[in-house]
PDB file of N, CA and C in Angstrom:
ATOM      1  N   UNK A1119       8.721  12.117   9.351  1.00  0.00           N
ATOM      2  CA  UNK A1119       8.125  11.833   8.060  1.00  0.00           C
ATOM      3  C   UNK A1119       6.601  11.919   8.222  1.00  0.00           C
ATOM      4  N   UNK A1120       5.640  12.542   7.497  1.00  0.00           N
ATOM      5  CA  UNK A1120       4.587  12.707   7.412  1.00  0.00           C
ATOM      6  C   UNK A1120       4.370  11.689   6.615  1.00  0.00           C
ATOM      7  N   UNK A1121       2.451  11.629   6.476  1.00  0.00           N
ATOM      8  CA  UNK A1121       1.736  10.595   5.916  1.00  0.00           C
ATOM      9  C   UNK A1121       2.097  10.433   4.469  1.00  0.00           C
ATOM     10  N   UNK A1122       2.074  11.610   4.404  1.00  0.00           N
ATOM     11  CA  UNK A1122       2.095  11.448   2.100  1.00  0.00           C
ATOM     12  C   UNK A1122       3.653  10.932   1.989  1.00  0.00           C
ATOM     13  N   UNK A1123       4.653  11.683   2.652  1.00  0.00           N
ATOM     14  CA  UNK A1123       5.587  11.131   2.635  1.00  0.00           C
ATOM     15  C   UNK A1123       5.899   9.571   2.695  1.00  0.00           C
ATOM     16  N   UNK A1124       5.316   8.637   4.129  1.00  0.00           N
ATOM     17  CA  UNK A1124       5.445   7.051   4.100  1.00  0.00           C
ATOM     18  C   UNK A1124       4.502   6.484   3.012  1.00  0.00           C
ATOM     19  N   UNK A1125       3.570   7.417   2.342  1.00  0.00           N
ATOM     20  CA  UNK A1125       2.848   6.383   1.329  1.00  0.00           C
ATOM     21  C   UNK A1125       3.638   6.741  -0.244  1.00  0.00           C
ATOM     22  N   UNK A1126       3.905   7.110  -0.345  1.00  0.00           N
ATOM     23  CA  UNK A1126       4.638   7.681  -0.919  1.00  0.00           C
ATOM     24  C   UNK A1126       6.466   7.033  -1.379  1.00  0.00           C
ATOM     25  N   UNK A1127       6.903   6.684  -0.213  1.00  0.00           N
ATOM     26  CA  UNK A1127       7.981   5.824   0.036  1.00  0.00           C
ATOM     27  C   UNK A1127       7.501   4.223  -0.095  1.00  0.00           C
ATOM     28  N   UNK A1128       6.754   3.942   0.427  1.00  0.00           N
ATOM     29  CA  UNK A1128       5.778   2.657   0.281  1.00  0.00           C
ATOM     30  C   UNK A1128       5.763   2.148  -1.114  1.00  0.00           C
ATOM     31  N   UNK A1129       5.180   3.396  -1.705  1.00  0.00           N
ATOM     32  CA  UNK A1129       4.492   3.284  -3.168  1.00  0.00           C
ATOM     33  C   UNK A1129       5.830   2.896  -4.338  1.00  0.00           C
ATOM     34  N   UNK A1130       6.734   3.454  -3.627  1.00  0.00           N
ATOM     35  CA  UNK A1130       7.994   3.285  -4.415  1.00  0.00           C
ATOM     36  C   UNK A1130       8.720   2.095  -4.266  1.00  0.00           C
ATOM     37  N   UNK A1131       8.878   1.615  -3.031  1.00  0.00           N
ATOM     38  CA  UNK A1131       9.301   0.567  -2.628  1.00  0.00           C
ATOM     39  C   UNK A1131       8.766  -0.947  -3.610  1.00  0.00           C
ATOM     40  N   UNK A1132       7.247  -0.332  -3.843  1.00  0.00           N
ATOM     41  CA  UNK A1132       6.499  -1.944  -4.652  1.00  0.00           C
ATOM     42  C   UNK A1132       6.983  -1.566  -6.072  1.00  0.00           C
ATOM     43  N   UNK A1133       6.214  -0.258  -6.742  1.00  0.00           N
ATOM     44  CA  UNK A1133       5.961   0.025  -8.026  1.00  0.00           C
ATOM     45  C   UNK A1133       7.359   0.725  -8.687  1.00  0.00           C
ATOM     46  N   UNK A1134       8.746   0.910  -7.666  1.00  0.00           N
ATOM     47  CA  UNK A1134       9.325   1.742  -8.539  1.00  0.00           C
ATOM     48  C   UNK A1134       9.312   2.346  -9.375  1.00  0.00           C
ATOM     49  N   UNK A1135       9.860   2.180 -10.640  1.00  0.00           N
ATOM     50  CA  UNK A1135       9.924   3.358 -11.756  1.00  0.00           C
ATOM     51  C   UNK A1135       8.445   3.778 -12.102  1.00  0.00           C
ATOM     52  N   UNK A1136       7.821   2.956 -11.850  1.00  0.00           N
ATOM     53  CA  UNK A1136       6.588   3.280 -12.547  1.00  0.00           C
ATOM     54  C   UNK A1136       5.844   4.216 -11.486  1.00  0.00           C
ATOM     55  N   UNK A1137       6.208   4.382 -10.275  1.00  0.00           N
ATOM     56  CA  UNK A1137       5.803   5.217  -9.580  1.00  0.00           C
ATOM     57  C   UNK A1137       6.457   6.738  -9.466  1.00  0.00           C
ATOM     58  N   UNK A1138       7.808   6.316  -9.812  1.00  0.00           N
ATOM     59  CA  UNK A1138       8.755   7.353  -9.661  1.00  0.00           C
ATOM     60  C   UNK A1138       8.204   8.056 -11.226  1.00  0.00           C
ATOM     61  N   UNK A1139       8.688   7.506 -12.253  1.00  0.00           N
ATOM     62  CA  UNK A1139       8.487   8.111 -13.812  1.00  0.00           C
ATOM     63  C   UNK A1139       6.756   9.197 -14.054  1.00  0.00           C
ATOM     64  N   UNK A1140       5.874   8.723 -13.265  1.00  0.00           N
ATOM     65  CA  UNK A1140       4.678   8.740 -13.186  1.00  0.00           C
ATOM     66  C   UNK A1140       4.760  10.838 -13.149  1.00  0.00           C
ATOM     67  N   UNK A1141       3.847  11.379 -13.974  1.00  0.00           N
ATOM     68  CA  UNK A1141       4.497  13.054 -14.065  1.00  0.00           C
ATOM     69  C   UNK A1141       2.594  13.513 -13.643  1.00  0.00           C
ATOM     70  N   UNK A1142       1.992  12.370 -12.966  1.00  0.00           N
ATOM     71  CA  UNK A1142       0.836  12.887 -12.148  1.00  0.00           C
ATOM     72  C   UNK A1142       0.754  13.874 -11.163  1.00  0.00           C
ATOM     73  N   UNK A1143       0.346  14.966 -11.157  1.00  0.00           N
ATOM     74  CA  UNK A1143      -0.129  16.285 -10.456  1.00  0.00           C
ATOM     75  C   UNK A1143      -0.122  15.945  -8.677  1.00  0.00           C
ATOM     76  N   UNK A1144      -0.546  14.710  -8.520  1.00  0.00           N
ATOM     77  CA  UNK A1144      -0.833  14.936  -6.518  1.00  0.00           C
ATOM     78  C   UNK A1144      -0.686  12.983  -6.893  1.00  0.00           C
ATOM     79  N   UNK A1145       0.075  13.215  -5.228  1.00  0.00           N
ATOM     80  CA  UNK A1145      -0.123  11.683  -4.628  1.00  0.00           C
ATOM     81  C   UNK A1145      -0.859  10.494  -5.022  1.00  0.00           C
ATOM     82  N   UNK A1146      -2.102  11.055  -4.800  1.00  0.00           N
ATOM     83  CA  UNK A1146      -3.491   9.680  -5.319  1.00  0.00           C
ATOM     84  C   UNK A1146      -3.584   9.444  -6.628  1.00  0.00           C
ATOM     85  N   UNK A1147      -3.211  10.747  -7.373  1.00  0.00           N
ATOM     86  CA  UNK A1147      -3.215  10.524  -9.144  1.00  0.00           C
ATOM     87  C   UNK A1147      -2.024   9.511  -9.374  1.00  0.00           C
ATOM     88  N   UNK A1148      -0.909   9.837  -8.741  1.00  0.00           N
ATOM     89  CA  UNK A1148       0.114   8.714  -9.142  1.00  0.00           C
ATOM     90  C   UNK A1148       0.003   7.662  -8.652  1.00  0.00           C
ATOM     91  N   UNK A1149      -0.763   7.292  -7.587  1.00  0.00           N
ATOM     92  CA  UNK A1149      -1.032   6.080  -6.985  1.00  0.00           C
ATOM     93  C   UNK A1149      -1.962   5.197  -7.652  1.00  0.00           C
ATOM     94  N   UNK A1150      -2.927   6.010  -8.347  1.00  0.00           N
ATOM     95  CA  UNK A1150      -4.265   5.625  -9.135  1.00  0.00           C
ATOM     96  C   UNK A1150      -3.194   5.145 -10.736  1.00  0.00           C
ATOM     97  N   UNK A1151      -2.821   6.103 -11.196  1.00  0.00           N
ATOM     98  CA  UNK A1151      -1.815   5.622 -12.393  1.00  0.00           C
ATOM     99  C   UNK A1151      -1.450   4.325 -12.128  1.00  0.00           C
ATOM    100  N   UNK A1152      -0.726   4.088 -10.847  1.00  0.00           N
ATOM    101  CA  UNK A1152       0.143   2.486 -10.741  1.00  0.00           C
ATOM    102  C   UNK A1152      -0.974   1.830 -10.682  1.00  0.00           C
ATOM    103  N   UNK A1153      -2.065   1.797 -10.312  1.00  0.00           N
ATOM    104  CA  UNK A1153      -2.942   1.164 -10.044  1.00  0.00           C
ATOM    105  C   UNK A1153      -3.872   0.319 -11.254  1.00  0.00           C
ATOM    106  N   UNK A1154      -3.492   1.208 -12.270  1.00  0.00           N
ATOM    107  CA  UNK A1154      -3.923   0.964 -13.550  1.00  0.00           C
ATOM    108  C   UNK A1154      -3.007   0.292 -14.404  1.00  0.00           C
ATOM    109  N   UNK A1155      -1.738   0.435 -14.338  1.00  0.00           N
ATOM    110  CA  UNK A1155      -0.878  -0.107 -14.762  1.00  0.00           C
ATOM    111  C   UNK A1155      -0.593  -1.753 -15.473  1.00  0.00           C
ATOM    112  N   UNK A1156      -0.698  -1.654 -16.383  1.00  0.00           N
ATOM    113  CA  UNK A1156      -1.145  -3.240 -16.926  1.00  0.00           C
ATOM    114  C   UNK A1156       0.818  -3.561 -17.653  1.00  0.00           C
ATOM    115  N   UNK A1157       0.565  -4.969 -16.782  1.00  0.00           N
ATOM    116  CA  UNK A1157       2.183  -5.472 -16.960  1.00  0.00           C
ATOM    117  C   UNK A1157       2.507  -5.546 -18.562  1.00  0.00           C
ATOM    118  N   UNK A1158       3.614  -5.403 -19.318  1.00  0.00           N
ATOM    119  CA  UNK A1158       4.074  -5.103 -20.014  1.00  0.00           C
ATOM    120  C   UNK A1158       4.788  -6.483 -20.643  1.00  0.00           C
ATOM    121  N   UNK A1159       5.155  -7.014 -19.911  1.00  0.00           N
ATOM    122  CA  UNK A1159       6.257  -7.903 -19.871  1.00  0.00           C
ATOM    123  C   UNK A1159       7.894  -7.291 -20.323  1.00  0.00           C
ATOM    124  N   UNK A1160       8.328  -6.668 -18.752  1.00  0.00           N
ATOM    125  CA  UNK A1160       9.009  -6.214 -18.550  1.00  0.00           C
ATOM    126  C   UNK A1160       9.884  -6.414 -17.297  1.00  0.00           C
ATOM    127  N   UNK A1161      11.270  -5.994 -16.922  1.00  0.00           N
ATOM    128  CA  UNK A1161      11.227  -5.913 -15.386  1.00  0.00           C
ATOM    129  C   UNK A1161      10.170  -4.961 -14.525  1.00  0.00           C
ATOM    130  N   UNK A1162      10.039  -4.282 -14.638  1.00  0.00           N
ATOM    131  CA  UNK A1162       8.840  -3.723 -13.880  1.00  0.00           C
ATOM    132  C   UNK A1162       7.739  -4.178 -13.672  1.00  0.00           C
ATOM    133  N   UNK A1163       7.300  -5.471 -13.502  1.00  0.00           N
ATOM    134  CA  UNK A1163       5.912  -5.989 -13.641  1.00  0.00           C
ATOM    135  C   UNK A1163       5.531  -5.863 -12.336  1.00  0.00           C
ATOM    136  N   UNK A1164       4.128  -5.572 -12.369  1.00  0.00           N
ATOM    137  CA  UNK A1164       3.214  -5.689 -11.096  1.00  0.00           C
ATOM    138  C   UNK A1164       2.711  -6.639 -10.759  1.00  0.00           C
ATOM    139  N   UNK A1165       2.951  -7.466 -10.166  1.00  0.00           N
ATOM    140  CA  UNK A1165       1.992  -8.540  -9.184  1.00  0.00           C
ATOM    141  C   UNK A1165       0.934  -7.905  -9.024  1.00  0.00           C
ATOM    142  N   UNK A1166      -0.115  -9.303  -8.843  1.00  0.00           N
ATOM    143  CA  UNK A1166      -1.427  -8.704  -8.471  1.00  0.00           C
ATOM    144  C   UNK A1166      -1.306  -8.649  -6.357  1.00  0.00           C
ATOM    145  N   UNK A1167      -0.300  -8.879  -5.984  1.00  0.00           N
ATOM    146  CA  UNK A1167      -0.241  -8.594  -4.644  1.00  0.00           C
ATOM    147  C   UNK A1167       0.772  -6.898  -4.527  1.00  0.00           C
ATOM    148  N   UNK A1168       1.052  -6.285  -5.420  1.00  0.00           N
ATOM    149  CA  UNK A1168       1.581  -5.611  -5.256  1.00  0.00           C
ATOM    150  C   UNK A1168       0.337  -4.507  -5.968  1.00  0.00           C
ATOM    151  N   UNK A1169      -0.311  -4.909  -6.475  1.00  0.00           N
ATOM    152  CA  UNK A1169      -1.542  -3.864  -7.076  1.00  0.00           C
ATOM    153  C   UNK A1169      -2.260  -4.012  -5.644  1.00  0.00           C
ATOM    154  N   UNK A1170      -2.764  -4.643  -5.428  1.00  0.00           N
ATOM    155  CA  UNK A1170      -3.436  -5.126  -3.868  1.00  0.00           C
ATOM    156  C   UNK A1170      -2.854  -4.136  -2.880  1.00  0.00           C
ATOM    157  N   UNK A1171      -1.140  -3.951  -2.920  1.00  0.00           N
ATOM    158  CA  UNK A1171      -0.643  -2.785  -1.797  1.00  0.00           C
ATOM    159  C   UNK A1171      -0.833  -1.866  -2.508  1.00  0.00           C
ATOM    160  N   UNK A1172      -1.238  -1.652  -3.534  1.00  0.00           N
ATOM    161  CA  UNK A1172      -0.981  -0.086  -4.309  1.00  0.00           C
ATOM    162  C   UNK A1172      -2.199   0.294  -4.105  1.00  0.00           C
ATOM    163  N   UNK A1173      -3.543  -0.295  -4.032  1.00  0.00           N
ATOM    164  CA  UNK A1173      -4.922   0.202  -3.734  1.00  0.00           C
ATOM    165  C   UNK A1173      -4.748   0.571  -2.108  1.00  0.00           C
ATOM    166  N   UNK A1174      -4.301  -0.070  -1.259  1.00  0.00           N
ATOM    167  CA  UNK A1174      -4.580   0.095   0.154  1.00  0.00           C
ATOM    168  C   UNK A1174      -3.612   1.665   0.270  1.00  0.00           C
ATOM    169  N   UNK A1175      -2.772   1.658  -0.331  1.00  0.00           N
ATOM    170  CA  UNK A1175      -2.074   3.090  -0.517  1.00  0.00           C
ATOM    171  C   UNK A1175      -2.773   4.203  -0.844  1.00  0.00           C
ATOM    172  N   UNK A1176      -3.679   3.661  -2.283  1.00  0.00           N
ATOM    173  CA  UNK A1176      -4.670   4.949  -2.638  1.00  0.00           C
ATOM    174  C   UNK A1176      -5.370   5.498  -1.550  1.00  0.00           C
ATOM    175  N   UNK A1177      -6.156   3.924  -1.009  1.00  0.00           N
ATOM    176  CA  UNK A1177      -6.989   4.453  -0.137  1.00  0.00           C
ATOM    177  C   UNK A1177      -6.930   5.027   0.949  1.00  0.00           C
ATOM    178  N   UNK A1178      -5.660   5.095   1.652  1.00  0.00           N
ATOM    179  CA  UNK A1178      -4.754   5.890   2.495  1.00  0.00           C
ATOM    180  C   UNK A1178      -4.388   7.028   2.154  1.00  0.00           C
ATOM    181  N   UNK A1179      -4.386   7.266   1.130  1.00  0.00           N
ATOM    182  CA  UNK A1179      -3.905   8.838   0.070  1.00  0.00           C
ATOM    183  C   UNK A1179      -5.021   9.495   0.253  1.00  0.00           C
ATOM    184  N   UNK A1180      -6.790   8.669  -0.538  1.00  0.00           N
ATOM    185  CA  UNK A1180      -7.538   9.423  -0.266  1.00  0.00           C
ATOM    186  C   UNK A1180      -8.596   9.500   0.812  1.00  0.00           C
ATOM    187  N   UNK A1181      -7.774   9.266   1.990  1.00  0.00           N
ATOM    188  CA  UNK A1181      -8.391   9.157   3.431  1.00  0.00           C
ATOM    189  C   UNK A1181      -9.262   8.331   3.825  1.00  0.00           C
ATOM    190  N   UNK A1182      -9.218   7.239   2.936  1.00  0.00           N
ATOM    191  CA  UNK A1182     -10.410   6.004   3.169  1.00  0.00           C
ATOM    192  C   UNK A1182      -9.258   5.031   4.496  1.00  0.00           C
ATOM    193  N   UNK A1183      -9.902   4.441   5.247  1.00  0.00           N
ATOM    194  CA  UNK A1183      -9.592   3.689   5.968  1.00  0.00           C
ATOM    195  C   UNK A1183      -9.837   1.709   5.490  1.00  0.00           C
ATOM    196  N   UNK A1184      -8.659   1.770   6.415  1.00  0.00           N
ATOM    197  CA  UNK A1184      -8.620   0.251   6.405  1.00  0.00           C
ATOM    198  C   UNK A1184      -8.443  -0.500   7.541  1.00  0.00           C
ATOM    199  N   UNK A1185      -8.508  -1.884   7.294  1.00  0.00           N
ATOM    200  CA  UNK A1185      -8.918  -2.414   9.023  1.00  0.00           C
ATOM    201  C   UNK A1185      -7.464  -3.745   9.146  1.00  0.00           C
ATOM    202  N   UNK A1186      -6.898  -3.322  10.426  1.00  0.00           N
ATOM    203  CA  UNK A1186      -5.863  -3.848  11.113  1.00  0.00           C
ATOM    204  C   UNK A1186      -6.327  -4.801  11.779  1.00  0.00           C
ATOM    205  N   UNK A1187      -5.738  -6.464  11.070  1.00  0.00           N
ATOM    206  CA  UNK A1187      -6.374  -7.692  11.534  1.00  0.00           C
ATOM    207  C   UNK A1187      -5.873  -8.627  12.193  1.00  0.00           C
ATOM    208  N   UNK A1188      -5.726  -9.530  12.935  1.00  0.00           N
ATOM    209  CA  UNK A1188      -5.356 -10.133  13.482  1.00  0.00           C
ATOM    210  C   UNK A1188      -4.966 -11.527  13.057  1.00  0.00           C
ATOM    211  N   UNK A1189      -3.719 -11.551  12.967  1.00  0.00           N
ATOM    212  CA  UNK A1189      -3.118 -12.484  11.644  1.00  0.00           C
ATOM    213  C   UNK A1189      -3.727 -13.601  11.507  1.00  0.00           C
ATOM    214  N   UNK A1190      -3.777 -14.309  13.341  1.00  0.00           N
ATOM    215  CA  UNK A1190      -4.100 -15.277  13.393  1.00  0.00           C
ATOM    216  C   UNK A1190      -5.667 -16.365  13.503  1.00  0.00           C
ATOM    217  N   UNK A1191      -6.517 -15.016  13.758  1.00  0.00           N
ATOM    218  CA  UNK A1191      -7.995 -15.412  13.937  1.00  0.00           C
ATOM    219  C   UNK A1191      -8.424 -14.674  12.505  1.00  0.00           C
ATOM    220  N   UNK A1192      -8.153 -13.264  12.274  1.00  0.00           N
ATOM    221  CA  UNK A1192      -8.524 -12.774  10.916  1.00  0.00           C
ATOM    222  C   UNK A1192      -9.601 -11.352  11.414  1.00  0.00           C
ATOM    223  N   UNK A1193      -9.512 -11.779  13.142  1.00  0.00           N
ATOM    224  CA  UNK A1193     -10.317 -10.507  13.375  1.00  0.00           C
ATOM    225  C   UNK A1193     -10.223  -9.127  13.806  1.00  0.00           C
ATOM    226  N   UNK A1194     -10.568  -8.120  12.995  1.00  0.00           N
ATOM    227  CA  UNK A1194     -10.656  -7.000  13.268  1.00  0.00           C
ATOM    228  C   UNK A1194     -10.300  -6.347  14.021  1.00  0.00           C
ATOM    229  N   UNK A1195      -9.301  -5.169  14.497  1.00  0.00           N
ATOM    230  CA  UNK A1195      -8.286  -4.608  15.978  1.00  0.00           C
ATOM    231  C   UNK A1195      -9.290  -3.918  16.023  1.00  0.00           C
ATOM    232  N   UNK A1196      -9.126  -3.161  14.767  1.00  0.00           N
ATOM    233  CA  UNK A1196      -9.367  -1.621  14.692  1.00  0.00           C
ATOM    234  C   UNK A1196      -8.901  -0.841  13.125  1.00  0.00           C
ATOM    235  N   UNK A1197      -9.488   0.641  13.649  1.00  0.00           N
ATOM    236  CA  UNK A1197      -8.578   0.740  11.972  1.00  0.00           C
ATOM    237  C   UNK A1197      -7.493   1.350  12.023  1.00  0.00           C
ATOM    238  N   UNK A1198      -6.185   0.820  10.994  1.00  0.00           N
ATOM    239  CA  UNK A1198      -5.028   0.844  10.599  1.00  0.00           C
ATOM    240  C   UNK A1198      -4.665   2.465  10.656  1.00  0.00           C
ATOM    241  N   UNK A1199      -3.829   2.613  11.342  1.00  0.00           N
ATOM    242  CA  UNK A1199      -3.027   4.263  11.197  1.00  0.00           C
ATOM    243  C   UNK A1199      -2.287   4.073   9.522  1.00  0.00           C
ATOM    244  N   UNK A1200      -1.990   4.898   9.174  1.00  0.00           N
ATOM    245  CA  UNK A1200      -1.169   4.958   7.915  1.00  0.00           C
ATOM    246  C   UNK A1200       0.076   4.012   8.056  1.00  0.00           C
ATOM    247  N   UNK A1201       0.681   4.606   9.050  1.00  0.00           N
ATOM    248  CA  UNK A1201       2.419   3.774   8.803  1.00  0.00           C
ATOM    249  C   UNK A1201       2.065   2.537   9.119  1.00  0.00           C
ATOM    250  N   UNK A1202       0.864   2.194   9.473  1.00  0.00           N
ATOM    251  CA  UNK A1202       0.450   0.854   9.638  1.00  0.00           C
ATOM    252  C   UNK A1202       0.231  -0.255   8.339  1.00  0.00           C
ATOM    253  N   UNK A1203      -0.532   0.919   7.818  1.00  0.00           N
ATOM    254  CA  UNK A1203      -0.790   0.430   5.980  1.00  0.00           C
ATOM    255  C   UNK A1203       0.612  -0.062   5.442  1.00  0.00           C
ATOM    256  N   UNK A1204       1.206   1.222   5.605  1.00  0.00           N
ATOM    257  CA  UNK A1204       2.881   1.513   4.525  1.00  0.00           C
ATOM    258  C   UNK A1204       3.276   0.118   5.048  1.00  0.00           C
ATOM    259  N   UNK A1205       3.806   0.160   5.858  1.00  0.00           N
ATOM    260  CA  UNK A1205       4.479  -1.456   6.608  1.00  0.00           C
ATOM    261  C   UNK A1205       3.786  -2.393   6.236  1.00  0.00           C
ATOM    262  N   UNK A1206       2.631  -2.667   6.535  1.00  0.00           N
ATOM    263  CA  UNK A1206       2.075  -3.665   5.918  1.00  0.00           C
ATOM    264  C   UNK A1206       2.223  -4.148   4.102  1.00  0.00           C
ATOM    265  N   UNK A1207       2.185  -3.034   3.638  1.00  0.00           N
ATOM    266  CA  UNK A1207       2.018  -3.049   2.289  1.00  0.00           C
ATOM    267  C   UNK A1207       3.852  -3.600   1.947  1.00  0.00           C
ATOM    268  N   UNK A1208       4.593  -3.121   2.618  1.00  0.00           N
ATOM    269  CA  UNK A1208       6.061  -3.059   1.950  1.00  0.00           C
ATOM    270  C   UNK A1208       6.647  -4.817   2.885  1.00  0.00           C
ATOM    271  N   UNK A1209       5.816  -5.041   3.609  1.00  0.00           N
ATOM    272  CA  UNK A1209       6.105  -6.012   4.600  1.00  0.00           C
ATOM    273  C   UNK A1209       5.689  -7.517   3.271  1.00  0.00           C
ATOM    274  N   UNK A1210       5.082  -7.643   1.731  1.00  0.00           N
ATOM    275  CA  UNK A1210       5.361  -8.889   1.404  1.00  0.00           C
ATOM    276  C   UNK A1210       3.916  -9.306   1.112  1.00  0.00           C
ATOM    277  N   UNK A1211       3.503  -9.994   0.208  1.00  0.00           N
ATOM    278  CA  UNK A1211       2.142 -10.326   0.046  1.00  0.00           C
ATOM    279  C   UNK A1211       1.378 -10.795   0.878  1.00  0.00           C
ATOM    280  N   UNK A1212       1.619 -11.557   2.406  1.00  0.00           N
ATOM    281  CA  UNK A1212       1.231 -11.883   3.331  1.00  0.00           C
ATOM    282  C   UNK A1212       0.894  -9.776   4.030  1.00  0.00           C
ATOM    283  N   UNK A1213       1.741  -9.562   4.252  1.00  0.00           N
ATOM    284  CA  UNK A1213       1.847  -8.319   4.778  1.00  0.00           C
ATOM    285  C   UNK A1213       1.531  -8.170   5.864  1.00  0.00           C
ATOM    286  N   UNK A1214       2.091  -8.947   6.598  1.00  0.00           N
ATOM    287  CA  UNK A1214       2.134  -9.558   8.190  1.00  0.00           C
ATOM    288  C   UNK A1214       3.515  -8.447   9.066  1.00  0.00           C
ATOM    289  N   UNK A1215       2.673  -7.901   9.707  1.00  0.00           N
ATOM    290  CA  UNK A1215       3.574  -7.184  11.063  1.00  0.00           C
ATOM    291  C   UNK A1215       2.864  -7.015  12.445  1.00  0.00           C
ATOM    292  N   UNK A1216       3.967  -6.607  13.526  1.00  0.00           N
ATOM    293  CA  UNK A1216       4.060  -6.910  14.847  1.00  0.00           C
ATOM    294  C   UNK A1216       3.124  -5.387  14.980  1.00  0.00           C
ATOM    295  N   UNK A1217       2.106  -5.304  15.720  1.00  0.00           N
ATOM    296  CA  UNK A1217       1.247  -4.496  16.271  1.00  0.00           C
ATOM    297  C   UNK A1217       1.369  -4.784  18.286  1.00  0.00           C
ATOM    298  N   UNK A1218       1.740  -3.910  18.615  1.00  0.00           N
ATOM    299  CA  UNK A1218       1.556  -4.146  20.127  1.00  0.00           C
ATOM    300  C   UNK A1218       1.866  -5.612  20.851  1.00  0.00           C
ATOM    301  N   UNK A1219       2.982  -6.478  20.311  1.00  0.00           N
ATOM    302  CA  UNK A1219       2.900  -7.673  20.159  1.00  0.00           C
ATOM    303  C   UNK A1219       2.312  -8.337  19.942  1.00  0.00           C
ATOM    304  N   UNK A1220       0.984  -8.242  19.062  1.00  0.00           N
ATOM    305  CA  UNK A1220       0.696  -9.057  17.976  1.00  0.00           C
ATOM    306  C   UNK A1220       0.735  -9.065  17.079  1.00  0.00           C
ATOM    307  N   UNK A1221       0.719 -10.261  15.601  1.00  0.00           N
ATOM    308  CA  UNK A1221       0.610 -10.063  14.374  1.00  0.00           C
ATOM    309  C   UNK A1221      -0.200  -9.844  13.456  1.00  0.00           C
ATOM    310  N   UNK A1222      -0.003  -9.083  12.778  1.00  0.00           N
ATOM    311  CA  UNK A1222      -1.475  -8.441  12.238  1.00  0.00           C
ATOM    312  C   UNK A1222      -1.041  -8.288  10.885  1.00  0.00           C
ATOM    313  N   UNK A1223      -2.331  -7.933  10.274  1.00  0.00           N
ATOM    314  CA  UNK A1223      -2.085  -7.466   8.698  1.00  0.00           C
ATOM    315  C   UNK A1223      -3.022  -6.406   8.319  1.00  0.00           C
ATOM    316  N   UNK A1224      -3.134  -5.831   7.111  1.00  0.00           N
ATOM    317  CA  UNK A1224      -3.922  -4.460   7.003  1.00  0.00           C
ATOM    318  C   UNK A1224      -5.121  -5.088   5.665  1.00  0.00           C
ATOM    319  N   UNK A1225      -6.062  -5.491   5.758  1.00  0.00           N
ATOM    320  CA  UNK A1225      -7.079  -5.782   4.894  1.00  0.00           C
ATOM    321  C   UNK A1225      -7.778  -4.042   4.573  1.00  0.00           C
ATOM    322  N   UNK A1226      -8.477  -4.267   3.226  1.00  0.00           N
ATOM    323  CA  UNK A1226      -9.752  -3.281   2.985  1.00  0.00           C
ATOM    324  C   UNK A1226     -10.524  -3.195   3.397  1.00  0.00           C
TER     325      UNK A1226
END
C-alpha cells in the first residue's frame, strides 16, 4: 500500500461517507472538503478530534510534515513517516501508538 493509499484509508476510516461521497478531483481536495465539513446533525457528524485527524491527513497529502511525540514527556522523536500519521489518526482522539517500543502520538 502506498502513501495516498493509507491516507486515504485513514480518511475513510474517521469521515466515511463524507469522504467516500466527496466527487473532489485529487486526495487533498477531498481531504480539504472533510475538513470543512460543518456537522449537520446527522449520523455522520465530525468530532472536533476527528477534524484534528483529518488536518494531520491533509497535511500528509500535501507533504507537510508532522512531529512524532513521546506520549509520555510530550517530547519530540522526530518527524512522523505517513503510516505513522494514518495510525495515529485512526488509533482514537488520544492517538497513542507503539513506535520502537515506545508510545507516541503524531502532533502538528
Amino acid at each position: 500500500m502506498n502513501d495516498e493509499q493509507r491516507i486515504a484509508q485513514a480518511a475513510m476510516t474517521i469521515a466515511g461517507c463524507i469522504f467516500e461521497d466527496c466527487d473532489q478531483p485529487t486526495l487533498a481536495d477531498k481531504l480539504q472538503h472533510c475538513c470543512e465539513w460543518r456537522n449537520q446533525g446527522t449520523d455522520s457528524d465530525l468530532t472536533s478530534a476527528d477534524l484534528y485527524g483529518l488536518l494531520l491527513l491533509l497535511n500528509a497529502a500535501k507533504g507537510r510534515s508532522s512531529n512524532l511525540c513521546n506520549s509520555e514527556t510530550g517530547t519530540v522523536i522526530r518527524t512522523a513517516k505517513v503510516e505513522e500519521v494514518c495510525e495515529s489518526v485512526v488509533a482514537g482522539p488520544e492517538g497513542h501508538i507503539m513506535v520502537d517500543g515506545v508510545q507516541c502520538y503524531v502532533e502538528l
